[in-house]
């Protein structure tokens, strides 16, 4: 039996990536894709890579149609999903929100960072944060999954083994993260034009980025108490990919960090710990649902350095959403996620 | 029953692309990959995108091992395959050469353009030029396929319908082609460094490029007589992709060019004729075995303009090689070539 | 005595390039720069490369202030300059329009291509087309200069020697042109995002581009009769630079094309004819007011191929505007244009 | 009177950048440029941006010719300058070495990091480290200047005010640095091909990079005792530019960091402290001898974050070398360094 899937808001990069991956997923039938702005347009006219593979056209969002789905993905701006989710859940539809509406557990904190009231704070406790490497069992039973942000995925997977093992000082965390421009979305903005962001590198949001509370919340839960985190995102002149360089002060000078990482992720399909002295490249995960990690300890000193790469649109968004869907519907976790990264 | 496939010379970009595609091909078992320079190295140490998917290591080329294969792909520099091919054919192994050794029918012309003697000119008549859209039946029965060059694929598929229909003057052909830098191979050369070829555009080889006689030979066969062709290749600052812009003088002012193209390629899985007024983008075929075409007639004048895009490493090399293999072994022509282009 | 210069509409790429060049011009005092949208903002807050070098802030356009200038540059959208130019000319101010308002001689043709009525068609006859290599004397005496478009500069300089010498068929002109994305301006448009235009190549406007009538008008004047021109522009993933590849059928098989080009441009500071067999690179003119040309005749056949590169923002816009200003005010033509291209 | 300058080893990126800047320096006469590999070749044939501006050809290195110079720049691989410098100094020629031969004060440490014996360790004490913002007076009187590395310039200028003022813990320094690929030089290496380094991001040298001891030596001198430094360099897909993101633990919670930076660099022409909350872009210094800095304190916490950008080939190499030359010869420090960054 095929899972009937709908996508709300399919004109952005997470939307097209969901389409690409779902079109190749043998257990899913894509039944509806909505867009207010592009209704009537054939999906493959907007995204020509889908010609011959996706024959749907965008339709106006419509409650009845969406309620006929088994699962609905929201690839919408923040603040959109929360308006439709309660009715969908009531109708027995499972929901995976790729935006941020259900990522923070406390509505006050959410409202502070996202600058609007939350319309269904009562669902925040039920929503499961969709990082399978931490929450696999909860995801299997979830009705509502908050798909993690791209930076939070790369950063949390990198710090996770160290915090769980208690070998670093949770007050010493620094995440220096670099993202390709697709992370900013398919939006008409001057700052991400090729003529602006090309051949250029800059930090942004040093004073505060919305992914900071999300990462801090996740890592604090792992550490069993509040962590202190410095998070500096940067824009790098490439299309896809996040590279997070993580720093923390070691509290256990004898820990075998390489073994720790390998053990932690031995059973994970989508986290790959590289051999010692490795430097993962973002292109090694281009287009695939994979996080590659390397752990270093420069000059055998007091600082652990983790290098973590993902494709922001796959393990950082659409791929992880499908991984979550697979768990929620009892499919093999890797179904539809078998592609190999495009290199070069 | 699985086809046993070997790759000779797998350290370049066509090599890694063959590996990526064959690793996902359910009818093929990759049994050997050779490299003199990298023998002993795990393939996935050179190409980390293949970690967990290709477990072979490079081995020294060895006749006996290769003769145990059903098919051998040569992804070697020009002049290498011709030394091994006769023995392989004698041993009953089918061969697909991704280099140029068997592309030209006349050894004198080959020797002029490639600057070395040909070691088995007697095979040139038998070798089938592996452009399925022209030679499908011959490929099915071939022992030896000369896989076309990247530019020749894009250019020939674009001119083909016009020449077959006799609606253009075969003495008026101009092909202005632009390639990403992966077309130059994975070679340590200053001219294709990011710091040289990045943010830069230039023509090269205007006086004469090796793909010129190959294109001319193919188009002359279609036209039924020698064509005159101007071919100007350019290097564009991207990784994958060829865009060929083709010009020819119309001899039939009433021809319905759009219908002509649609009819010619209606049954082709890997050639996609876009609607009128389209401008195909190279990224729409990134990573896939597809040629997308658009036909224009500016100001309804005497000149036809064809826009043709391919991924130089897929429809221009490794993907087409697999399409040829599928034909040679009676598999569905699209087996292993079902991927969707990565966009963005 | 310093020339008092004003800029109307200084927030785009031609604006910032004018500022960069004028700030280094010892004969010019920049007195005012206007922008409705950014009034009050310091120029160097928008363009940090100008910190410490340009201390002006954007002001609301104001007739009196502009009339106090010796020369006013319009770096505005099409259709803006024509509204202010008559009053400025009446006040004795010279005007250089970097937009298209005064480029076409016939208002009907202008209105057809630009989709609006022309508000001062009576000035079209007086306006001098600012390509100094053709119109130097007229520019010296002009009150109003229509600064050429970027493609038209690259294409006209390439065809000029051939048409003047009468060695090509004026009915056979093809211009295959490739531009970096800064040519599309500093506009919030999805199509020129790094995530869209990066690692991608496409043609656009094949059915008709506004630079086509401009080029045709210029070349027809040179040829002494209407030329037939096919013009296909392409978007290439780089920031600055145009590469025009030009094709024409030779009518004089004995013409010494190299000598023809060298002679034609021997006295020109800003046109550089490369040695035989050269392939000019766009980066060789990055940031400078220079056109570099090479002339080829592949296989010694009937087709001439010209390769022409400029920086679209300098010789294709702001640099040429300053060259025109120098001529209009009797300064050395190269004043302020002495920079050397940035390579790599 | 013009300074007679020679360049040894002018075929790399620091070489061409020296040429570009010296060709525009009114106080310098470029008399000789050497290259073993390219002798006889016109400089402008290798670097077409210099056509019409530099008329020299490369010559074989020759002691007598170099001894006729007032100053010789070495733009050579490490280990080359040290062989010629003693004789040049004896002949009264001043030397600026853009390689690393004289950057470290202790020959044992140098030999450990550079893997060869030092041929004139007796000069290490005399050589002045050419960072004018620290060593201006010593540079004025120097015969031999060791021009700093690119990363060391960006990192030291960023940490300098904090260490001098004693407001950070010198045991807590982290430098996360990102470089464009021109920093790797004009070398035929696979790893820096456009097809490898383009659309890709990675760290490298985490276990140990030669710039680490150089930075540590410089910062330790400023701090008055050994500092602990983690230094992680990354390769980013752009041509020019370094962005260093610096982290340190504050020891003085009341320090006004913005004021501290502004005061420290108030008199410096080539260090620009941006307003609070700024994010400097590498393109804002493209082609110019400038370091732009911003200082942050996220969440008003215990960690200072400094953002520091330079052009690795200018303030990180050739521009700083000319700044040093100006000081050594009593010229205005900014002579020949007046250019404005190219943006976009």
XYZ file of C-alpha atoms in Angstrom, chain B residues 113 169 171-172 174-178 195-209 212 228-232 234 236-240 243 245 247 277-284 286 296-299 302-303 305 307 309 343-344, chain C residues 113 169 171-172 174-178 195-209 212 228-232 234 236-240 243 245 247 277-284 286 296-299 302-303 305 307 309 343-344:
118
model
C 44.255 14.673 -34.636
C 22.039 24.085 -45.572
C 27.375 24.045 -45.465
C 26.235 26.592 -42.883
C 28.037 26.770 -36.552
C 28.341 25.211 -33.099
C 29.171 27.609 -30.290
C 29.657 25.317 -27.293
C 30.296 26.041 -23.634
C 41.760 30.608 -9.205
C 42.228 30.622 -13.002
C 38.981 29.338 -14.473
C 36.708 30.702 -11.747
C 34.894 33.981 -12.430
C 36.308 33.846 -15.953
C 35.157 32.924 -19.444
C 37.160 32.175 -22.551
C 37.128 30.322 -25.850
C 39.830 27.774 -26.633
C 40.884 25.592 -29.489
C 39.310 27.839 -32.118
C 41.948 26.780 -34.629
C 41.006 23.128 -34.226
C 39.611 20.839 -31.517
C 35.531 18.823 -34.638
C 30.870 22.441 -43.283
C 31.101 23.095 -39.565
C 32.536 25.878 -37.467
C 33.046 24.648 -33.896
C 34.103 27.008 -31.124
C 34.461 27.720 -24.513
C 32.692 28.364 -18.458
C 33.140 28.635 -14.691
C 30.997 25.738 -13.613
C 31.694 22.115 -12.815
C 29.348 20.042 -14.976
C 25.454 24.175 -23.491
C 24.186 26.948 -29.210
C 23.182 27.982 -35.889
C 10.455 29.703 -26.641
C 12.276 27.656 -23.991
C 15.839 28.114 -22.826
C 17.190 24.886 -21.349
C 19.523 25.222 -18.385
C 22.519 22.972 -17.836
C 21.483 22.417 -14.214
C 18.238 20.823 -15.401
C 22.932 17.878 -13.682
C 14.207 28.843 -32.125
C 13.910 30.906 -35.260
C 14.725 34.509 -34.253
C 12.628 37.183 -35.964
C 16.530 32.455 -42.202
C 18.522 31.139 -39.280
C 18.989 28.362 -33.504
C 19.894 25.189 -27.710
C 22.230 20.938 -22.908
C 18.462 21.331 -8.689
C 19.505 23.648 -7.210
C 11.351 47.689 -27.446
C 28.724 39.810 -45.843
C 23.701 39.751 -44.028
C 25.564 36.961 -42.211
C 25.882 36.104 -35.688
C 26.736 37.283 -32.188
C 26.805 34.589 -29.518
C 27.338 36.551 -26.317
C 27.901 35.436 -22.734
C 21.600 29.211 -5.948
C 19.940 29.594 -9.382
C 22.573 31.069 -11.665
C 25.577 29.461 -9.974
C 27.002 26.298 -11.541
C 24.533 26.779 -14.382
C 24.527 28.081 -17.945
C 21.647 29.115 -20.152
C 20.661 31.301 -23.068
C 17.903 33.869 -22.670
C 16.009 36.308 -24.799
C 16.613 34.379 -28.016
C 13.327 35.656 -29.403
C 14.412 39.242 -28.952
C 16.637 41.272 -26.624
C 19.540 43.685 -30.670
C 21.139 41.050 -40.681
C 22.092 40.021 -37.178
C 21.347 37.002 -35.020
C 22.031 37.843 -31.374
C 21.878 35.176 -28.666
C 23.650 33.793 -22.405
C 27.274 32.554 -17.337
C 28.024 31.887 -13.674
C 30.457 34.700 -13.034
C 30.110 38.206 -11.698
C 31.684 40.532 -14.269
C 32.575 37.374 -23.955
C 31.888 35.223 -30.043
C 30.686 34.904 -36.751
C 45.669 32.457 -32.309
C 44.835 34.170 -29.018
C 41.809 33.536 -26.821
C 41.066 36.575 -24.667
C 39.788 35.895 -21.147
C 37.171 38.024 -19.437
C 39.322 38.230 -16.308
C 42.043 39.981 -18.299
C 38.204 42.646 -14.880
C 40.364 33.826 -36.175
C 39.605 32.086 -39.434
C 39.096 28.395 -38.610
C 40.477 25.940 -41.174
C 34.877 31.210 -45.304
C 33.949 32.191 -41.777
C 35.409 34.352 -35.896
C 36.450 36.893 -29.825
C 35.859 40.581 -24.100
C 43.993 38.785 -11.976
C 43.468 36.275 -10.516
